[in-house]
Tab-separated table of C-alpha atoms in Angstrom:
chain	number	residue	atom	x	y	z
A	870	UNK	CA	211.084	186.570	153.563
A	871	UNK	CA	207.461	186.514	152.840
A	872	UNK	CA	208.425	185.489	149.041
A	873	UNK	CA	210.765	182.728	149.971
A	874	UNK	CA	207.825	181.442	152.351
A	875	UNK	CA	205.548	182.017	149.271
A	876	UNK	CA	208.820	180.148	146.500
A	877	UNK	CA	209.165	177.429	149.140
A	878	UNK	CA	205.370	176.431	148.842
A	879	UNK	CA	205.108	176.244	145.660
A	880	UNK	CA	208.550	174.407	145.014
A	881	UNK	CA	207.580	171.557	148.099
A	882	UNK	CA	203.166	171.598	145.776
A	883	UNK	CA	205.459	170.639	143.048
A	884	UNK	CA	207.593	167.933	144.329
A	885	UNK	CA	204.468	166.480	145.690
A	886	UNK	CA	202.493	166.661	142.158
A	887	UNK	CA	205.710	164.756	140.489
A	888	UNK	CA	206.108	162.091	143.562
A	889	UNK	CA	202.357	161.288	143.488
A	890	UNK	CA	202.684	161.467	139.069
A	891	UNK	CA	205.836	159.100	139.649
A	892	UNK	CA	203.952	156.986	141.587
A	893	UNK	CA	200.530	156.484	139.246
A	894	UNK	CA	203.134	155.718	136.825
A	895	UNK	CA	204.560	152.938	138.997
A	896	UNK	CA	201.105	151.675	138.751
A	897	UNK	CA	200.667	151.103	135.346
A	898	UNK	CA	200.396	155.068	134.181
A	899	UNK	CA	196.407	155.420	135.342
A	900	UNK	CA	194.561	157.490	138.419
A	901	UNK	CA	192.318	154.460	140.467
A	902	UNK	CA	188.842	154.692	138.939
A	903	UNK	CA	186.077	155.085	141.303
A	904	UNK	CA	184.595	151.520	141.437
A	905	UNK	CA	181.118	152.228	140.345
A	906	UNK	CA	178.197	149.375	141.223
A	907	UNK	CA	177.840	145.743	139.538
A	908	UNK	CA	174.406	147.050	138.021
A	909	UNK	CA	175.833	150.157	136.928
A	910	UNK	CA	178.934	146.969	134.647
A	911	UNK	CA	175.859	145.148	133.864
A	912	UNK	CA	174.192	148.156	132.185
A	913	UNK	CA	177.224	148.786	130.136
A	914	UNK	CA	178.214	145.430	129.288
A	915	UNK	CA	174.679	144.919	128.235
A	916	UNK	CA	174.584	148.414	125.606
A	917	UNK	CA	178.173	147.362	124.173
A	918	UNK	CA	177.014	143.943	123.985
A	919	UNK	CA	173.375	144.947	122.229
A	920	UNK	CA	176.033	146.698	119.796
A	921	UNK	CA	177.681	143.676	118.736
A	922	UNK	CA	180.195	145.085	120.643
A	923	UNK	CA	181.177	141.802	122.581
A	924	UNK	CA	185.047	142.777	124.269
A	925	UNK	CA	184.347	145.874	125.303
A	926	UNK	CA	180.892	144.188	126.967
A	927	UNK	CA	183.162	141.543	128.437
A	928	UNK	CA	185.316	144.511	130.131
A	929	UNK	CA	182.147	145.727	131.797
A	930	UNK	CA	181.187	141.864	132.755
A	931	UNK	CA	184.721	141.103	134.104
A	932	UNK	CA	184.041	143.881	136.623
A	933	UNK	CA	181.022	143.083	137.674
A	934	UNK	CA	182.276	139.928	138.906
A	935	UNK	CA	185.218	142.001	140.338
A	936	UNK	CA	182.777	144.048	142.216
A	937	UNK	CA	180.203	141.115	143.080
A	938	UNK	CA	181.242	137.193	142.105
A	939	UNK	CA	178.444	135.728	143.732
A	940	UNK	CA	175.695	137.896	140.844
A	941	UNK	CA	175.199	134.916	138.523
A	942	UNK	CA	173.574	137.284	135.690
A	943	UNK	CA	177.238	139.405	135.928
A	944	UNK	CA	179.165	135.349	134.830
A	945	UNK	CA	176.322	134.417	132.720
A	946	UNK	CA	176.668	137.510	130.332
A	947	UNK	CA	180.229	137.407	130.345
A	948	UNK	CA	179.804	134.104	129.797
A	949	UNK	CA	177.708	135.374	126.236
A	950	UNK	CA	180.244	137.724	125.922
A	951	UNK	CA	183.724	135.490	125.745
A	952	UNK	CA	180.937	132.785	123.386
A	953	UNK	CA	180.556	135.738	120.984
A	954	UNK	CA	183.889	136.325	120.938
A	955	UNK	CA	184.843	132.437	120.672
A	956	UNK	CA	186.637	132.652	123.567
A	957	UNK	CA	184.815	129.134	123.648
A	958	UNK	CA	187.174	127.682	127.176
A	959	UNK	CA	186.231	131.275	129.019
A	960	UNK	CA	182.892	131.184	128.303
A	961	UNK	CA	182.172	127.731	129.848
A	962	UNK	CA	184.171	128.211	132.666
A	963	UNK	CA	181.849	131.604	133.261
A	964	UNK	CA	179.016	128.967	132.598
A	965	UNK	CA	180.065	126.480	135.036
A	966	UNK	CA	181.186	129.571	137.966
A	967	UNK	CA	176.982	130.333	137.623
A	968	UNK	CA	176.038	127.097	137.688
A	969	UNK	CA	177.787	126.916	140.800
A	970	UNK	CA	175.617	129.548	142.651
A	971	UNK	CA	172.636	128.700	140.460
A	972	UNK	CA	172.703	125.195	140.174
A	973	UNK	CA	169.039	125.000	138.919
A	974	UNK	CA	168.974	127.813	136.402
A	975	UNK	CA	168.333	125.940	132.783
A	976	UNK	CA	169.075	129.353	131.115
A	977	UNK	CA	172.329	128.519	132.678
A	978	UNK	CA	172.693	124.262	131.729
A	979	UNK	CA	171.448	125.759	128.109
A	980	UNK	CA	174.256	128.095	127.006
A	981	UNK	CA	177.228	125.466	128.841
A	982	UNK	CA	175.666	123.552	126.590
A	983	UNK	CA	176.386	125.497	123.229
A	984	UNK	CA	179.534	126.004	124.608
A	985	UNK	CA	179.927	122.609	125.117
A	986	UNK	CA	178.996	120.996	121.501
A	987	UNK	CA	180.867	123.528	120.145
A	988	UNK	CA	183.965	122.302	121.590
A	989	UNK	CA	182.866	118.400	119.976
A	990	UNK	CA	182.195	117.824	123.931
A	991	UNK	CA	178.794	116.111	122.586
A	992	UNK	CA	177.771	113.955	125.388
A	993	UNK	CA	178.824	116.212	127.825
A	994	UNK	CA	176.872	118.671	125.609
A	995	UNK	CA	173.770	116.429	125.742
A	996	UNK	CA	173.728	115.746	129.585
A	997	UNK	CA	173.825	120.015	130.224
A	998	UNK	CA	171.167	120.531	127.838
A	999	UNK	CA	168.473	117.478	128.820
A	1000	UNK	CA	169.221	119.420	132.644
A	1001	UNK	CA	167.928	122.397	131.435
A	1002	UNK	CA	164.870	120.472	129.084
A	1003	UNK	CA	164.254	118.543	132.776
A	1004	UNK	CA	164.326	122.463	135.302
A	1005	UNK	CA	162.429	124.212	132.085
A	1006	UNK	CA	160.525	121.812	129.823
A	1007	UNK	CA	159.142	125.171	127.209
A	1008	UNK	CA	163.542	126.285	126.815
A	1009	UNK	CA	163.421	127.270	122.968
A	1010	UNK	CA	167.123	127.127	122.988
A	1011	UNK	CA	167.421	123.867	125.384
A	1012	UNK	CA	164.982	122.132	122.672
A	1013	UNK	CA	167.300	123.234	119.444
A	1014	UNK	CA	170.694	122.271	120.601
A	1015	UNK	CA	168.989	118.711	121.487
A	1016	UNK	CA	167.980	118.535	118.118
A	1017	UNK	CA	172.000	119.532	117.107
A	1018	UNK	CA	172.728	116.926	119.307
A	1019	UNK	CA	170.689	114.436	118.146
A	1020	UNK	CA	171.546	115.090	114.248
A	1021	UNK	CA	174.887	114.792	115.323
A	1022	UNK	CA	174.346	111.409	117.035
A	1023	UNK	CA	172.635	110.071	113.639
A	1024	UNK	CA	169.250	110.469	115.607
A	1025	UNK	CA	167.351	111.720	112.701
A	1026	UNK	CA	163.803	111.103	114.269
A	1027	UNK	CA	164.233	112.465	117.674
A	1028	UNK	CA	165.999	116.015	116.111
A	1029	UNK	CA	162.690	116.021	113.942
A	1030	UNK	CA	160.949	116.273	117.428
A	1031	UNK	CA	162.979	118.594	119.583
A	1032	UNK	CA	163.215	120.825	116.312
A	1033	UNK	CA	159.721	120.959	115.656
A	1034	UNK	CA	159.281	121.582	119.888
A	1035	UNK	CA	161.055	124.003	119.232
A	1036	UNK	CA	159.534	125.740	116.155
A	1037	UNK	CA	156.427	125.075	118.754
A	1038	UNK	CA	157.954	127.557	121.641
A	1039	UNK	CA	160.275	129.918	120.404
A	1040	UNK	CA	158.595	133.292	118.783
A	1041	UNK	CA	162.367	133.670	117.998
A	1042	UNK	CA	162.946	134.973	113.421
A	1043	UNK	CA	166.536	134.116	113.994
A	1044	UNK	CA	166.457	130.653	116.166
A	1045	UNK	CA	162.894	129.686	113.740
A	1046	UNK	CA	164.514	130.266	110.785
A	1047	UNK	CA	167.277	128.438	111.665
A	1048	UNK	CA	165.134	125.161	112.545
A	1049	UNK	CA	163.568	125.096	109.806
A	1050	UNK	CA	166.855	124.905	107.751
A	1051	UNK	CA	167.472	121.764	110.289
A	1052	UNK	CA	163.814	120.675	109.700
A	1053	UNK	CA	164.830	120.729	105.871
A	1054	UNK	CA	168.133	119.274	105.658
A	1055	UNK	CA	166.271	116.351	107.761
A	1056	UNK	CA	164.096	115.847	105.498
A	1057	UNK	CA	165.363	115.318	102.276
């Protein structure tokens, strides 16, 4: 009698495990992952981004946004990852959402301008980067973008002035080299 109770108990446990397995498969075959904090997702995303693993970083930033949709850093980092992946529409959306939450963030205006410029939306990019410069006059990246826009529009005098300002403001070697190359092209 005792053996039969044990057998029924084991059989019940096996059926329960099978039912849970079927349920998990119906949910996509993945057990539920514990939710991490926004900060943890951001840190993981930042590490992946620094390694050049932009698609993996984007997934972490997407998780951060799911956990806290009001976190501007999560949205901006997501926009940067999308930009690196050339997912320009997604990047623009992420930056615009970030601006809804932080409309006076010059860096986000500058990032959105870079996306719009890459999408050949020059006039929209100009408006965004002018806002960035107004909000933060010492933002070297914004002056660089402004220089590129002026150069595209054929306004070489203003382009040169913006590139000179970029050189005065930047400490970034890559931005400095790109700026110097633009100046050299304009002075030919």
